[in-house]
Tab-separated table of C-alpha atoms in Angstrom:
chain	number	residue	atom	x	y	z
Q	290	MET	CA	38.636	2.659	-98.555
Q	291	CYS	CA	35.864	2.343	-101.163
Q	292	TYR	CA	37.308	1.587	-104.588
Q	293	VAL	CA	35.543	3.638	-107.274
Q	294	ARG	CA	37.153	4.608	-110.568
Q	295	GLY	CA	34.515	6.963	-111.931
Q	296	GLN	CA	33.051	7.361	-115.406
Q	297	LYS	CA	34.615	7.535	-118.853
Q	298	ARG	CA	33.433	11.115	-119.326
Q	299	ASP	CA	35.363	12.224	-116.217
Q	300	PHE	CA	38.742	11.419	-117.731
Q	301	ASP	CA	37.850	12.434	-121.270
Q	302	ALA	CA	37.106	15.869	-119.795
Q	303	TRP	CA	40.631	15.891	-118.329
Q	304	GLN	CA	42.010	15.144	-121.786
Q	305	ASP	CA	39.922	17.926	-123.319
Q	306	ALA	CA	41.225	20.377	-120.698
Q	307	VAL	CA	44.774	19.934	-122.021
Q	308	ASP	CA	43.818	19.704	-125.710
Q	309	GLY	CA	44.753	16.051	-126.004
Q	310	GLU	CA	48.222	16.327	-124.469
Q	311	GLY	CA	49.682	14.156	-121.726
Q	312	GLY	CA	47.607	11.019	-122.269
Q	313	TRP	CA	44.864	11.783	-119.742
Q	314	SER	CA	42.054	10.058	-121.636
Q	315	TYR	CA	39.900	7.319	-120.164
Q	316	GLU	CA	41.891	4.689	-122.074
Q	317	SER	CA	45.184	5.856	-120.537
Q	318	MET	CA	43.784	6.106	-117.033
Q	319	TRP	CA	42.077	2.731	-117.406
Q	320	ARG	CA	45.516	1.197	-117.974
Q	321	ALA	CA	46.797	2.868	-114.805
Q	322	PHE	CA	43.903	1.431	-112.798
Q	323	ILE	CA	44.519	-2.038	-114.235
Q	324	GLU	CA	48.238	-1.861	-113.493
Q	325	GLN	CA	47.749	-0.953	-109.836
Q	326	GLU	CA	44.852	-3.288	-109.080
Q	327	LYS	CA	44.914	-6.654	-107.346
Q	328	ASN	CA	41.279	-7.756	-107.550
Q	329	ASP	CA	40.265	-10.928	-105.744
Q	330	THR	CA	36.897	-11.348	-107.489
Q	331	PHE	CA	36.842	-10.056	-111.059
Q	332	HIS	CA	39.383	-11.554	-113.435
Q	333	ASN	CA	38.378	-9.980	-116.736
Q	334	GLU	CA	39.280	-7.175	-119.128
Q	335	HIS	CA	38.006	-4.536	-116.694
Q	336	HIS	CA	40.285	-5.434	-113.791
Q	337	GLY	CA	43.880	-6.121	-112.866
Q	338	VAL	CA	45.129	-8.936	-110.667
Q	339	ASP	CA	48.908	-8.407	-110.627
Q	340	GLY	CA	49.118	-5.011	-108.919
Q	341	THR	CA	49.629	-4.125	-105.272
Q	342	LEU	CA	46.373	-2.263	-104.514
Q	343	ALA	CA	44.058	-4.955	-103.176
Q	344	VAL	CA	40.355	-4.768	-104.072
Q	345	GLN	CA	37.707	-7.100	-102.716
Q	346	MET	CA	33.967	-7.513	-102.439
Q	347	PRO	CA	32.246	-7.706	-99.034
Q	348	LYS	CA	32.493	-11.179	-97.545
Q	349	GLY	CA	28.923	-10.848	-96.349
Q	350	ILE	CA	26.028	-8.395	-96.652
Q	351	ASN	CA	23.921	-7.666	-93.582
Q	352	GLU	CA	20.164	-8.166	-93.707
Q	353	LEU	CA	19.295	-4.473	-93.912
Q	354	ASN	CA	21.549	-3.937	-96.915
Q	355	GLN	CA	20.077	-6.995	-98.601
Q	356	TYR	CA	16.688	-5.295	-98.384
Q	357	CYS	CA	18.285	-2.248	-100.026
Q	358	LEU	CA	19.590	-4.327	-102.925
Q	359	LYS	CA	16.085	-5.627	-103.589
Q	360	ALA	CA	14.313	-2.289	-103.121
Q	361	PHE	CA	16.514	-0.444	-105.606
Q	362	GLN	CA	15.798	-3.114	-108.203
Q	363	GLU	CA	12.075	-2.757	-107.531
Q	364	PHE	CA	12.544	0.992	-107.998
Q	365	GLY	CA	13.936	0.347	-111.480
Q	366	LEU	CA	17.717	0.118	-111.151
Q	367	PRO	CA	19.471	-2.999	-112.434
Q	368	TYR	CA	21.605	-5.128	-110.167
Q	369	ASN	CA	25.181	-4.376	-111.197
Q	370	PRO	CA	27.803	-6.710	-109.722
Q	371	ASP	CA	30.639	-4.427	-110.863
Q	372	TYR	CA	30.283	-0.634	-111.014
Q	373	ASN	CA	33.949	-0.453	-112.064
Q	374	GLY	CA	33.208	-2.584	-115.111
Q	375	ALA	CA	31.224	-1.887	-118.266
Q	376	THR	CA	28.825	0.566	-116.605
Q	377	GLN	CA	28.398	2.341	-113.300
Q	378	ILE	CA	24.589	2.311	-113.411
Q	379	GLY	CA	22.798	0.156	-110.848
Q	380	VAL	CA	22.807	-1.133	-107.289
Q	381	SER	CA	25.890	-3.053	-106.238
Q	382	PRO	CA	28.015	-4.516	-103.476
Q	383	VAL	CA	30.769	-2.104	-102.454
Q	384	GLN	CA	34.320	-2.778	-103.636
Q	385	SER	CA	36.908	-1.936	-100.989
Q	386	ASN	CA	40.676	-1.736	-100.604
Q	387	ILE	CA	40.947	-4.579	-98.106
Q	388	GLU	CA	43.241	-7.577	-97.971
Q	389	ASN	CA	43.498	-10.194	-95.238
Q	390	LYS	CA	40.825	-8.324	-93.231
Q	391	ARG	CA	42.974	-5.154	-93.137
Q	392	ARG	CA	42.788	-1.930	-95.069
Q	393	CYS	CA	45.091	-1.829	-98.088
Q	394	SER	CA	46.002	1.853	-98.022
Q	395	ALA	CA	48.387	3.587	-100.408
Q	396	VAL	CA	51.053	3.127	-97.727
Q	397	VAL	CA	50.561	-0.633	-97.819
Q	398	ALA	CA	50.117	-0.841	-101.583
Q	399	HIS	CA	52.871	1.491	-102.746
Q	400	LEU	CA	55.078	3.047	-100.077
Q	401	ARG	CA	56.034	0.577	-97.378
Q	402	ARG	CA	58.189	-1.680	-99.541
Q	403	HIS	CA	60.192	1.347	-100.704
Q	404	LEU	CA	60.687	2.622	-97.157
Q	405	ASP	CA	62.420	-0.660	-96.418
Q	406	SER	CA	64.724	-0.239	-99.425
Q	407	GLY	CA	66.662	2.669	-97.937
Q	408	ARG	CA	66.005	4.771	-101.030
Q	409	VAL	CA	63.164	6.789	-99.483
Q	410	SER	CA	63.261	8.902	-96.323
Q	411	LEU	CA	59.999	9.783	-94.585
Q	412	LEU	CA	60.111	12.899	-92.395
Q	413	THR	CA	57.307	13.107	-89.841
Q	414	ASN	CA	56.125	16.157	-87.894
Q	415	THR	CA	57.563	18.234	-90.721
Q	416	THR	CA	55.801	20.922	-92.732
Q	417	VAL	CA	56.858	22.357	-96.084
Q	418	THR	CA	56.691	26.134	-95.721
Q	419	ARG	CA	57.717	27.163	-99.235
Q	420	VAL	CA	59.532	26.146	-102.401
Q	421	ILE	CA	63.066	27.527	-102.828
Q	422	PHE	CA	63.975	29.021	-106.210
Q	423	GLU	CA	67.100	30.163	-107.979
Q	424	ASN	CA	65.832	32.592	-110.586
Q	425	ASP	CA	62.715	30.754	-111.820
Q	426	GLN	CA	64.018	27.245	-111.193
Q	427	ALA	CA	62.866	25.239	-108.172
Q	428	VAL	CA	65.905	23.885	-106.337
Q	429	GLY	CA	64.390	22.598	-103.087
Q	430	VAL	CA	61.980	23.265	-100.262
Q	431	GLU	CA	62.083	24.948	-96.881
Q	432	VAL	CA	60.693	22.783	-94.093
Q	433	SER	CA	59.880	23.288	-90.439
Q	434	ASN	CA	59.445	20.858	-87.569
Q	435	GLY	CA	57.882	23.504	-85.352
Q	436	SER	CA	61.065	24.676	-83.685
Q	437	ALA	CA	63.522	25.046	-86.547
Q	438	LYS	CA	63.584	25.555	-90.297
Q	439	ARG	CA	65.957	23.998	-92.780
Q	440	SER	CA	66.307	23.581	-96.521
Q	441	ILE	CA	66.254	20.391	-98.581
Q	442	SER	CA	67.762	20.545	-102.071
Q	443	ALA	CA	66.241	18.673	-104.992
Q	444	LYS	CA	66.687	18.442	-108.743
Q	445	GLN	CA	62.927	18.063	-109.080
Q	446	VAL	CA	60.339	19.313	-106.587
Q	447	VAL	CA	56.953	17.587	-106.543
Q	448	LEU	CA	54.183	18.963	-104.338
Q	449	SER	CA	51.684	16.338	-103.213
Q	450	ALA	CA	50.058	18.145	-100.310
Q	451	GLY	CA	46.492	17.897	-101.590
Q	452	ALA	CA	43.774	20.266	-102.705
Q	453	VAL	CA	44.099	22.434	-99.580
Q	454	HIS	CA	47.829	22.529	-98.924
Q	455	SER	CA	49.375	22.382	-102.401
Q	456	PRO	CA	47.901	25.775	-103.378
Q	457	LYS	CA	48.818	27.102	-99.942
Q	458	ILE	CA	52.480	26.151	-100.439
Q	459	LEU	CA	52.484	27.646	-103.926
Q	460	MET	CA	51.074	30.933	-102.644
Q	461	HIS	CA	53.639	31.131	-99.838
Q	462	SER	CA	56.253	30.514	-102.546
Q	463	GLY	CA	55.071	33.515	-104.557
Q	464	ILE	CA	52.907	31.673	-107.080
Q	465	GLY	CA	49.260	32.679	-107.001
Q	466	PRO	CA	46.816	35.564	-107.481
Q	467	LYS	CA	48.964	38.699	-107.587
Q	468	LYS	CA	46.845	41.014	-105.435
Q	469	HIS	CA	46.149	38.311	-102.838
Q	470	LEU	CA	49.876	37.676	-102.379
Q	471	GLU	CA	50.687	41.373	-102.247
Q	472	ASP	CA	48.055	41.858	-99.532
Q	473	PHE	CA	50.195	39.609	-97.305
Q	474	GLY	CA	53.529	41.080	-98.338
Q	475	ILE	CA	54.581	38.001	-100.308
Q	476	ASN	CA	56.883	38.656	-103.263
Q	477	VAL	CA	55.089	37.633	-106.436
Q	478	ARG	CA	57.103	35.230	-108.567
Q	479	VAL	CA	54.286	34.180	-110.898
Q	480	ASP	CA	50.888	35.851	-111.154
Q	481	SER	CA	48.790	32.675	-111.381
Q	482	PRO	CA	45.162	33.615	-110.674
Q	483	GLY	CA	43.958	30.005	-110.748
Q	484	VAL	CA	45.935	28.898	-107.681
Q	485	GLY	CA	43.383	28.083	-104.977
Q	486	ASP	CA	40.372	28.474	-107.276
Q	487	ASN	CA	38.193	25.698	-108.722
Q	488	LEU	CA	37.825	23.989	-105.324
Q	489	HIS	CA	35.072	21.425	-105.516
Q	490	ASP	CA	34.022	18.366	-103.589
Q	491	HIS	CA	31.237	15.817	-103.541
Q	492	PRO	CA	28.483	17.283	-101.362
Q	493	ILE	CA	26.754	14.648	-99.267
Q	494	ILE	CA	23.110	14.829	-98.207
Q	495	PRO	CA	22.413	12.254	-95.450
Q	496	LEU	CA	18.796	11.046	-95.485
Q	497	SER	CA	18.082	8.871	-92.451
Q	498	ALA	CA	15.323	6.696	-91.031
Q	499	TYR	CA	14.682	4.441	-88.065
Q	500	VAL	CA	14.205	0.758	-88.855
Q	501	THR	CA	12.444	-2.041	-87.039
Q	502	GLY	CA	14.172	-4.417	-84.647
Q	503	ASN	CA	17.955	-4.501	-84.425
Q	504	LEU	CA	18.744	-4.466	-88.129
Q	505	GLY	CA	22.044	-2.960	-89.211
Q	506	TYR	CA	25.105	-1.989	-87.184
Q	507	GLN	CA	23.754	0.652	-84.794
Q	508	LYS	CA	24.578	-1.329	-81.660
Q	509	VAL	CA	27.857	-2.607	-83.091
Q	510	ALA	CA	29.064	0.886	-83.998
Q	511	GLN	CA	29.059	2.364	-80.494
Q	512	GLY	CA	29.595	1.598	-76.821
Q	513	LEU	CA	29.889	-2.013	-75.736
Q	514	GLY	CA	29.088	-3.187	-79.256
Q	515	THR	CA	32.264	-1.574	-80.553
Q	516	ILE	CA	34.323	-3.316	-77.860
Q	517	LYS	CA	32.764	-6.684	-78.698
Q	518	ALA	CA	33.382	-6.186	-82.412
Q	519	GLY	CA	36.982	-5.216	-81.698
Q	520	VAL	CA	37.591	-8.273	-79.528
Q	521	GLN	CA	36.020	-10.510	-82.179
Q	522	TYR	CA	38.299	-9.026	-84.814
Q	523	ILE	CA	41.422	-9.428	-82.663
Q	524	LEU	CA	40.607	-13.059	-81.870
Q	525	THR	CA	39.184	-14.273	-85.181
Q	526	LYS	CA	39.869	-11.527	-87.770
Q	527	ASP	CA	36.158	-11.745	-88.495
Q	528	GLY	CA	32.933	-9.894	-87.759
Q	529	PRO	CA	31.767	-6.326	-88.492
Q	530	ALA	CA	35.208	-4.791	-87.861
Q	531	SER	CA	36.804	-6.937	-90.573
Q	532	GLY	CA	35.034	-5.123	-93.402
Q	533	ASN	CA	34.228	-1.665	-94.674
Q	534	GLY	CA	30.981	-1.301	-92.721
Q	535	ILE	CA	29.289	-0.037	-95.891
Q	536	GLU	CA	28.325	-3.026	-97.988
Q	537	THR	CA	26.030	-1.766	-100.765
Q	538	VAL	CA	25.880	1.312	-102.993
Q	539	SER	CA	23.772	2.609	-105.868
Q	540	TYR	CA	24.431	4.893	-108.834
Q	541	TRP	CA	21.715	6.542	-110.877
Q	542	ASP	CA	20.384	9.668	-112.555
Q	543	PRO	CA	17.143	10.592	-110.753
Q	544	LEU	CA	15.841	12.269	-113.932
Q	545	ASN	CA	16.730	9.369	-116.248
Q	546	LEU	CA	17.406	5.925	-114.805
Q	547	GLU	CA	19.055	4.838	-118.055
Q	548	GLY	CA	21.416	7.829	-118.176
Q	549	GLU	CA	24.926	8.142	-116.767
Q	550	PRO	CA	24.669	8.465	-112.977
Q	551	THR	CA	24.632	11.901	-111.388
Q	552	VAL	CA	24.063	10.485	-107.881
Q	553	GLN	CA	25.956	8.020	-105.718
Q	554	CYS	CA	24.233	6.617	-102.649
Q	555	TYR	CA	25.873	4.568	-99.906
Q	556	HIS	CA	23.400	2.588	-97.817
Q	557	VAL	CA	24.939	2.955	-94.360
Q	558	PRO	CA	23.306	0.585	-91.827
Q	559	ILE	CA	23.393	3.068	-88.949
Q	560	ILE	CA	21.404	6.217	-88.256
Q	561	SER	CA	23.599	9.271	-88.352
Q	562	GLN	CA	23.365	13.016	-88.737
Q	563	ASP	CA	26.567	13.270	-90.766
Q	564	GLY	CA	26.452	9.933	-92.556
Q	565	LEU	CA	29.323	8.553	-90.478
Q	566	THR	CA	28.822	8.840	-86.735
Q	567	PRO	CA	26.068	6.739	-85.123
Q	568	THR	CA	23.446	8.783	-83.297
Q	569	GLY	CA	21.519	7.186	-80.427
Q	570	SER	CA	20.838	3.534	-79.727
Q	571	ARG	CA	17.798	3.027	-81.943
Q	572	ALA	CA	18.514	1.014	-85.105
Q	573	GLY	CA	18.415	2.899	-88.361
Q	574	ILE	CA	19.825	3.513	-91.805
Q	575	THR	CA	21.402	6.535	-93.478
Q	576	PHE	CA	21.344	6.967	-97.228
Q	577	GLU	CA	24.373	9.079	-98.157
Q	578	LEU	CA	23.189	10.913	-101.267
Q	579	VAL	CA	26.164	12.341	-103.155
Q	580	VAL	CA	26.140	14.734	-106.131
Q	581	LEU	CA	28.679	13.110	-108.450
Q	582	GLN	CA	29.492	15.959	-110.859
Q	583	PRO	CA	29.000	19.165	-108.853
Q	584	LYS	CA	29.211	22.454	-110.732
Q	585	SER	CA	29.656	24.577	-107.594
Q	586	ARG	CA	33.143	26.006	-107.141
Q	587	GLY	CA	34.810	27.369	-104.019
Q	588	TRP	CA	38.304	28.514	-103.141
Q	589	VAL	CA	41.333	28.223	-100.856
Q	590	ARG	CA	43.092	31.416	-99.736
Q	591	LEU	CA	45.846	32.344	-97.317
Q	592	ALA	CA	44.792	33.492	-93.860
Q	593	SER	CA	48.103	35.268	-93.251
Q	594	SER	CA	51.721	35.391	-94.361
Q	595	ASP	CA	52.558	32.788	-91.705
Q	596	PRO	CA	53.030	29.449	-93.549
Q	597	THR	CA	52.184	27.496	-90.392
Q	598	GLU	CA	48.697	28.997	-90.188
Q	599	MET	CA	45.863	27.034	-91.784
Q	600	PRO	CA	44.288	28.539	-94.911
Q	601	LEU	CA	40.797	29.915	-95.400
Q	602	ILE	CA	38.442	27.536	-97.208
Q	603	ASN	CA	35.125	28.273	-98.867
Q	604	PRO	CA	33.716	24.986	-100.234
Q	605	ASN	CA	30.554	26.678	-101.597
Q	606	PHE	CA	28.508	23.488	-101.382
Q	607	ILE	CA	25.266	23.497	-103.415
Q	608	GLY	CA	26.241	26.892	-104.793
Q	609	HIS	CA	25.045	26.040	-108.309
Q	610	GLU	CA	21.439	25.393	-109.328
Q	611	PHE	CA	22.446	22.134	-111.062
Q	612	ASP	CA	23.752	20.689	-107.795
Q	613	LEU	CA	20.601	21.732	-105.963
Q	614	LYS	CA	18.361	20.205	-108.632
Q	615	VAL	CA	20.216	16.878	-108.544
Q	616	ALA	CA	20.153	16.827	-104.738
Q	617	VAL	CA	16.416	17.556	-104.514
Q	618	GLU	CA	15.555	14.920	-107.111
Q	619	SER	CA	17.775	12.369	-105.362
Q	620	VAL	CA	15.866	12.883	-102.100
Q	621	LYS	CA	12.565	12.328	-103.908
Q	622	SER	CA	13.950	9.200	-105.590
Q	623	MET	CA	15.234	7.872	-102.286
Q	624	ARG	CA	11.803	8.211	-100.739
Q	625	ASP	CA	10.417	6.174	-103.633
Q	626	VAL	CA	13.000	3.478	-102.915
Q	627	MET	CA	12.062	3.383	-99.228
Q	628	ALA	CA	8.428	2.845	-100.275
Q	629	GLN	CA	9.230	-0.310	-102.263
Q	630	LYS	CA	7.888	-3.622	-100.992
Q	631	SER	CA	11.247	-5.007	-99.846
Q	632	LEU	CA	12.198	-1.977	-97.755
Q	633	ALA	CA	8.943	-0.347	-96.659
Q	634	PRO	CA	8.113	-2.996	-94.007
Q	635	VAL	CA	11.374	-2.339	-92.135
Q	636	ILE	CA	11.351	1.482	-92.400
Q	637	ASP	CA	9.809	2.625	-89.149
Q	638	GLU	CA	10.090	6.407	-89.384
Q	639	GLU	CA	11.944	8.925	-91.529
Q	640	VAL	CA	14.115	11.073	-89.292
Q	641	SER	CA	15.843	13.492	-91.651
Q	642	PRO	CA	14.530	15.471	-93.423
Q	643	GLY	CA	11.357	14.082	-91.851
Q	644	PRO	CA	7.705	13.979	-92.953
Q	645	ALA	CA	7.215	17.747	-92.559
Q	646	VAL	CA	9.565	18.398	-95.494
Q	647	GLN	CA	7.596	17.603	-98.657
Q	648	THR	CA	7.635	20.268	-101.377
Q	649	ASP	CA	10.590	20.847	-103.687
Q	650	GLU	CA	11.148	24.203	-102.002
Q	651	GLN	CA	11.196	22.640	-98.539
Q	652	ILE	CA	13.573	19.900	-99.668
Q	653	ALA	CA	15.845	22.496	-101.292
Q	654	GLU	CA	16.072	24.518	-98.087
Q	655	TRP	CA	16.869	21.376	-96.104
Q	656	VAL	CA	19.537	20.338	-98.629
Q	657	LYS	CA	21.247	23.737	-98.483
Q	658	ARG	CA	21.260	23.573	-94.695
Q	659	ILE	CA	22.543	20.009	-94.264
Q	660	ALA	CA	24.874	19.378	-97.242
Q	661	THR	CA	28.443	18.755	-96.147
Q	662	THR	CA	31.726	17.341	-97.386
Q	663	MET	CA	32.425	13.810	-98.555
Q	664	TRP	CA	36.149	14.565	-97.908
Q	665	HIS	CA	36.932	14.625	-101.640
Q	666	PRO	CA	38.326	18.142	-102.321
Q	667	VAL	CA	39.970	18.554	-105.731
Q	668	GLY	CA	40.835	21.067	-108.406
Q	669	THR	CA	42.741	23.939	-106.757
Q	670	CYS	CA	45.854	23.548	-108.951
Q	671	ARG	CA	44.014	22.373	-112.032
Q	672	MET	CA	45.753	21.330	-115.205
Q	673	GLY	CA	44.923	22.938	-118.514
Q	674	ASN	CA	46.146	25.118	-121.332
Q	675	ASP	CA	44.139	28.244	-120.546
Q	676	ALA	CA	45.311	31.280	-118.602
Q	677	GLY	CA	43.658	30.098	-115.384
Q	678	ALA	CA	45.365	26.695	-115.345
Q	679	VAL	CA	48.077	26.181	-112.725
Q	680	VAL	CA	49.876	23.193	-114.263
Q	681	ASP	CA	50.276	21.909	-117.811
Q	682	ALA	CA	49.504	18.443	-119.171
Q	683	HIS	CA	52.707	17.090	-117.580
Q	684	LEU	CA	51.723	18.693	-114.254
Q	685	ARG	CA	54.547	21.235	-114.445
Q	686	VAL	CA	53.736	24.488	-112.672
Q	687	ARG	CA	53.345	27.187	-115.291
Q	688	GLY	CA	55.839	30.049	-115.155
Q	689	VAL	CA	58.677	28.179	-113.404
Q	690	SER	CA	60.787	25.085	-114.011
Q	691	ASN	CA	61.533	21.889	-112.056
Q	692	LEU	CA	58.292	22.151	-110.054
Q	693	ARG	CA	55.256	19.892	-110.391
Q	694	VAL	CA	52.062	19.211	-108.503
Q	695	ILE	CA	50.899	15.593	-108.339
Q	696	ASP	CA	47.738	15.094	-106.300
Q	697	ALA	CA	43.978	15.564	-106.640
Q	698	SER	CA	44.352	19.335	-106.790
Q	699	ILE	CA	45.311	19.032	-110.471
Q	700	MET	CA	41.965	17.480	-111.456
Q	701	PRO	CA	40.095	19.925	-113.728
Q	702	ASN	CA	36.876	18.186	-112.690
Q	703	ILE	CA	36.119	15.694	-109.959
Q	704	THR	CA	35.624	12.020	-110.762
Q	705	SER	CA	32.240	10.343	-110.348
Q	706	GLY	CA	32.831	8.594	-107.049
Q	707	ASN	CA	35.373	8.346	-104.249
Q	708	THR	CA	38.624	10.044	-105.227
Q	709	ASN	CA	41.035	7.659	-103.481
Q	710	ALA	CA	41.542	5.258	-106.410
Q	711	PRO	CA	41.631	7.959	-109.129
Q	712	THR	CA	44.247	9.900	-107.152
Q	713	GLN	CA	46.492	6.849	-106.956
Q	714	ALA	CA	46.026	6.125	-110.673
Q	715	LEU	CA	46.702	9.792	-111.415
Q	716	ALA	CA	49.952	9.558	-109.442
Q	717	LEU	CA	51.100	6.518	-111.413
Q	718	HIS	CA	50.357	8.205	-114.725
Q	719	ALA	CA	52.099	11.381	-113.560
Q	720	ALA	CA	55.160	9.388	-112.495
Q	721	LYS	CA	55.432	8.004	-116.008
Q	722	LEU	CA	55.216	11.496	-117.446
Q	723	LEU	CA	57.971	12.614	-115.068
Q	724	VAL	CA	60.154	9.680	-116.107
Q	725	ALA	CA	59.560	10.426	-119.785
Q	726	ASP	CA	60.597	14.034	-119.304
Q	727	HIS	CA	63.604	13.009	-117.219
Q	728	PHE	CA	65.019	10.739	-119.908
Q	729	SER	CA	64.095	12.686	-123.007
Q	730	ARG	CA	63.657	16.316	-121.933
Q	731	ARG	CA	60.872	16.334	-124.479
Q	732	THR	CA	57.342	14.931	-124.656
Q	733	LEU	CA	57.214	11.169	-125.215
Q	734	GLU	CA	54.324	8.820	-125.674
Q	735	VAL	CA	53.517	7.449	-122.215
Q	736	ASP	CA	52.750	4.037	-123.698
Q	737	ARG	CA	56.421	3.630	-124.631
Q	738	LEU	CA	57.328	3.495	-120.964
Q	739	PRO	CA	57.416	0.204	-119.068
Q	740	SER	CA	54.084	-0.744	-117.567
Q	741	HIS	CA	55.445	-2.158	-114.341
Q	742	PRO	CA	58.631	-1.919	-112.237
Q	743	ARG	CA	59.156	-5.647	-112.820
Q	744	SER	CA	59.805	-4.987	-116.516
Q	745	ARG	CA	63.234	-5.384	-118.123
Q	746	LEU	CA	64.270	-1.919	-116.948
Q	747	SER	CA	65.847	-1.726	-113.536
Q	748	HIS	CA	63.941	0.016	-110.776
Q	749	ARG	CA	66.302	2.981	-111.012
Q	750	GLU	CA	65.723	3.269	-114.764
Q	751	TYR	CA	61.989	2.889	-114.312
Q	752	THR	CA	61.651	5.568	-111.657
Q	753	GLY	CA	64.306	7.883	-112.984
Q	754	VAL	CA	65.437	8.531	-109.408
Q	755	ALA	CA	69.178	9.018	-109.159
Q	756	ARG	CA	69.349	9.364	-105.394
Q	757	PRO	CA	67.196	8.766	-102.317
Q	758	VAL	CA	64.100	10.939	-102.015
Q	759	LYS	CA	62.280	12.351	-99.023
Q	760	LEU	CA	58.586	12.337	-98.225
Q	761	LEU	CA	57.328	14.918	-95.776
Q	762	ALA	CA	54.538	14.102	-93.350
Q	763	SER	CA	52.888	16.703	-91.166
Q	764	GLU	CA	50.885	16.357	-87.988
Q	765	ASP	CA	48.917	19.426	-89.054
Q	766	HIS	CA	47.889	17.687	-92.261
Q	767	ARG	CA	46.894	14.499	-90.506
Q	768	ASP	CA	44.791	16.277	-87.910
Q	769	GLY	CA	42.974	18.206	-90.617
Q	770	ARG	CA	42.606	21.375	-88.547
Q	771	TYR	CA	41.537	23.806	-91.216
Q	772	ARG	CA	40.108	27.277	-90.645
Q	773	ARG	CA	36.356	27.579	-90.926
Q	774	THR	CA	34.600	29.964	-93.272
Q	775	ASP	CA	30.828	29.663	-93.547
Q	776	ARG	CA	30.945	25.884	-93.248
Q	777	GLU	CA	33.024	23.276	-91.503
Q	778	GLY	CA	36.572	23.116	-92.856
Q	779	HIS	CA	37.694	20.308	-95.144
Q	780	ARG	CA	39.828	17.426	-94.033
Q	781	ASP	CA	41.859	16.828	-97.161
Q	782	SER	CA	41.553	13.324	-98.634
Q	783	SER	CA	43.221	14.220	-101.903
Q	784	ILE	CA	46.822	13.942	-100.694
Q	785	VAL	CA	49.062	11.356	-102.303
Q	786	GLN	CA	51.399	11.079	-99.318
Q	787	PRO	CA	50.907	8.430	-96.674
Q	788	TRP	CA	49.394	10.452	-93.857
Q	789	ALA	CA	46.275	11.204	-95.925
Q	790	VAL	CA	45.609	7.921	-97.644
Q	791	ALA	CA	46.327	5.973	-94.468
Q	792	SER	CA	43.985	8.061	-92.357
Q	793	GLY	CA	40.690	6.539	-91.380
Q	794	ARG	CA	39.078	9.860	-92.255
Q	795	THR	CA	39.543	9.404	-96.002
Q	796	ARG	CA	37.103	7.415	-98.033
């Protein structure tokens, strides 16, 4: 639920990938963020207040995180009250999608009001197995509820199954690497070698330490403490359970503190092996070091011709020397922060990697062993104009008609921070492109479209939807049971549909 837009260079790289088409520049995406946002703190040119996606600052910062704020400033980072403002550089309070002490998910912000309108049908326990074509035109999808299959017709088919399942559906529909499809006996409709490639994610390196006393949320996050926090929340809508649980964050380049950040670090006031789950009863802190612009690339491939079987995933974390260099330098920087006068007195003992790991080589080996997913997979149906691109600047699947992909899989490169907010902004921008194409059947300037459904156009004119639409939700997707390769499988947080953005597993 952390609200992070990213950096200007992220979106300008998207625009470059499509040679300036489609309006994917930072300026265009900035307008999408502003339109969606309902910020309760910042009322300036960097933020929106009239949208439906609530954003708020923490209502309080625990003592341990206050020490972190001071220590990072002593280390040399500026205090930055708003990393979604003029610059990302600095140490900051975390901005979260919370309103009235509850998470403001994409379901709450965008979907629920339309479910009540009768214009949208949501099918649960239903899996899309393939896209149905007549010649090279998509005319619907085949779905299964586990016991029976049926077809749903559509004038436009939009896949929003995320960076794992969107390429999987395309491949089962005959769109993907030719030889790979032929190996499973799938008829090749379009030889698209980029489908399933370009998988990348933010690798996380959790550095942890014990702290003195009962600082942080270690006792609150497990056992009886969790029950007490839950009761407090139910009775008063207050206490630790009423917030994000992660209250401060820092962004920096460990090789140049004045440069654009290459590292994100959440200061999690529990001790944890994976950066999320509390380990033991002793109080501690985990610094979630995240490589913001990883160059490593993995892949998604079919495991069989059975569309109900989960795909193979190779995330290839820390597979590029750039990622390893950034990770190693971030660990060294973090140790410098822990040695600052505001934090050193409360750091009792470094747990992971521990005092035995000192040289760059030792740190590198530890990083390669422990790096794991931040649940931000993107890129497997990337947009572009080159032969390896899966979709064009309007997110239309190349080689067929009436089929688009709208989710984080279309990102040519990952954004610098949590992908939840950029994926929602991406979806809004894509919807405007779809509307433009619907009305004109040719490329229009996106800025000519209305900026909000409450404009002078009716809702039907704004959305371009001529009849009720269906959203498909799958238990398999929500459970995130993906096949392992050499590392733990991804749980896909890049999905636009409600089951992903509403899940507590996405961040």
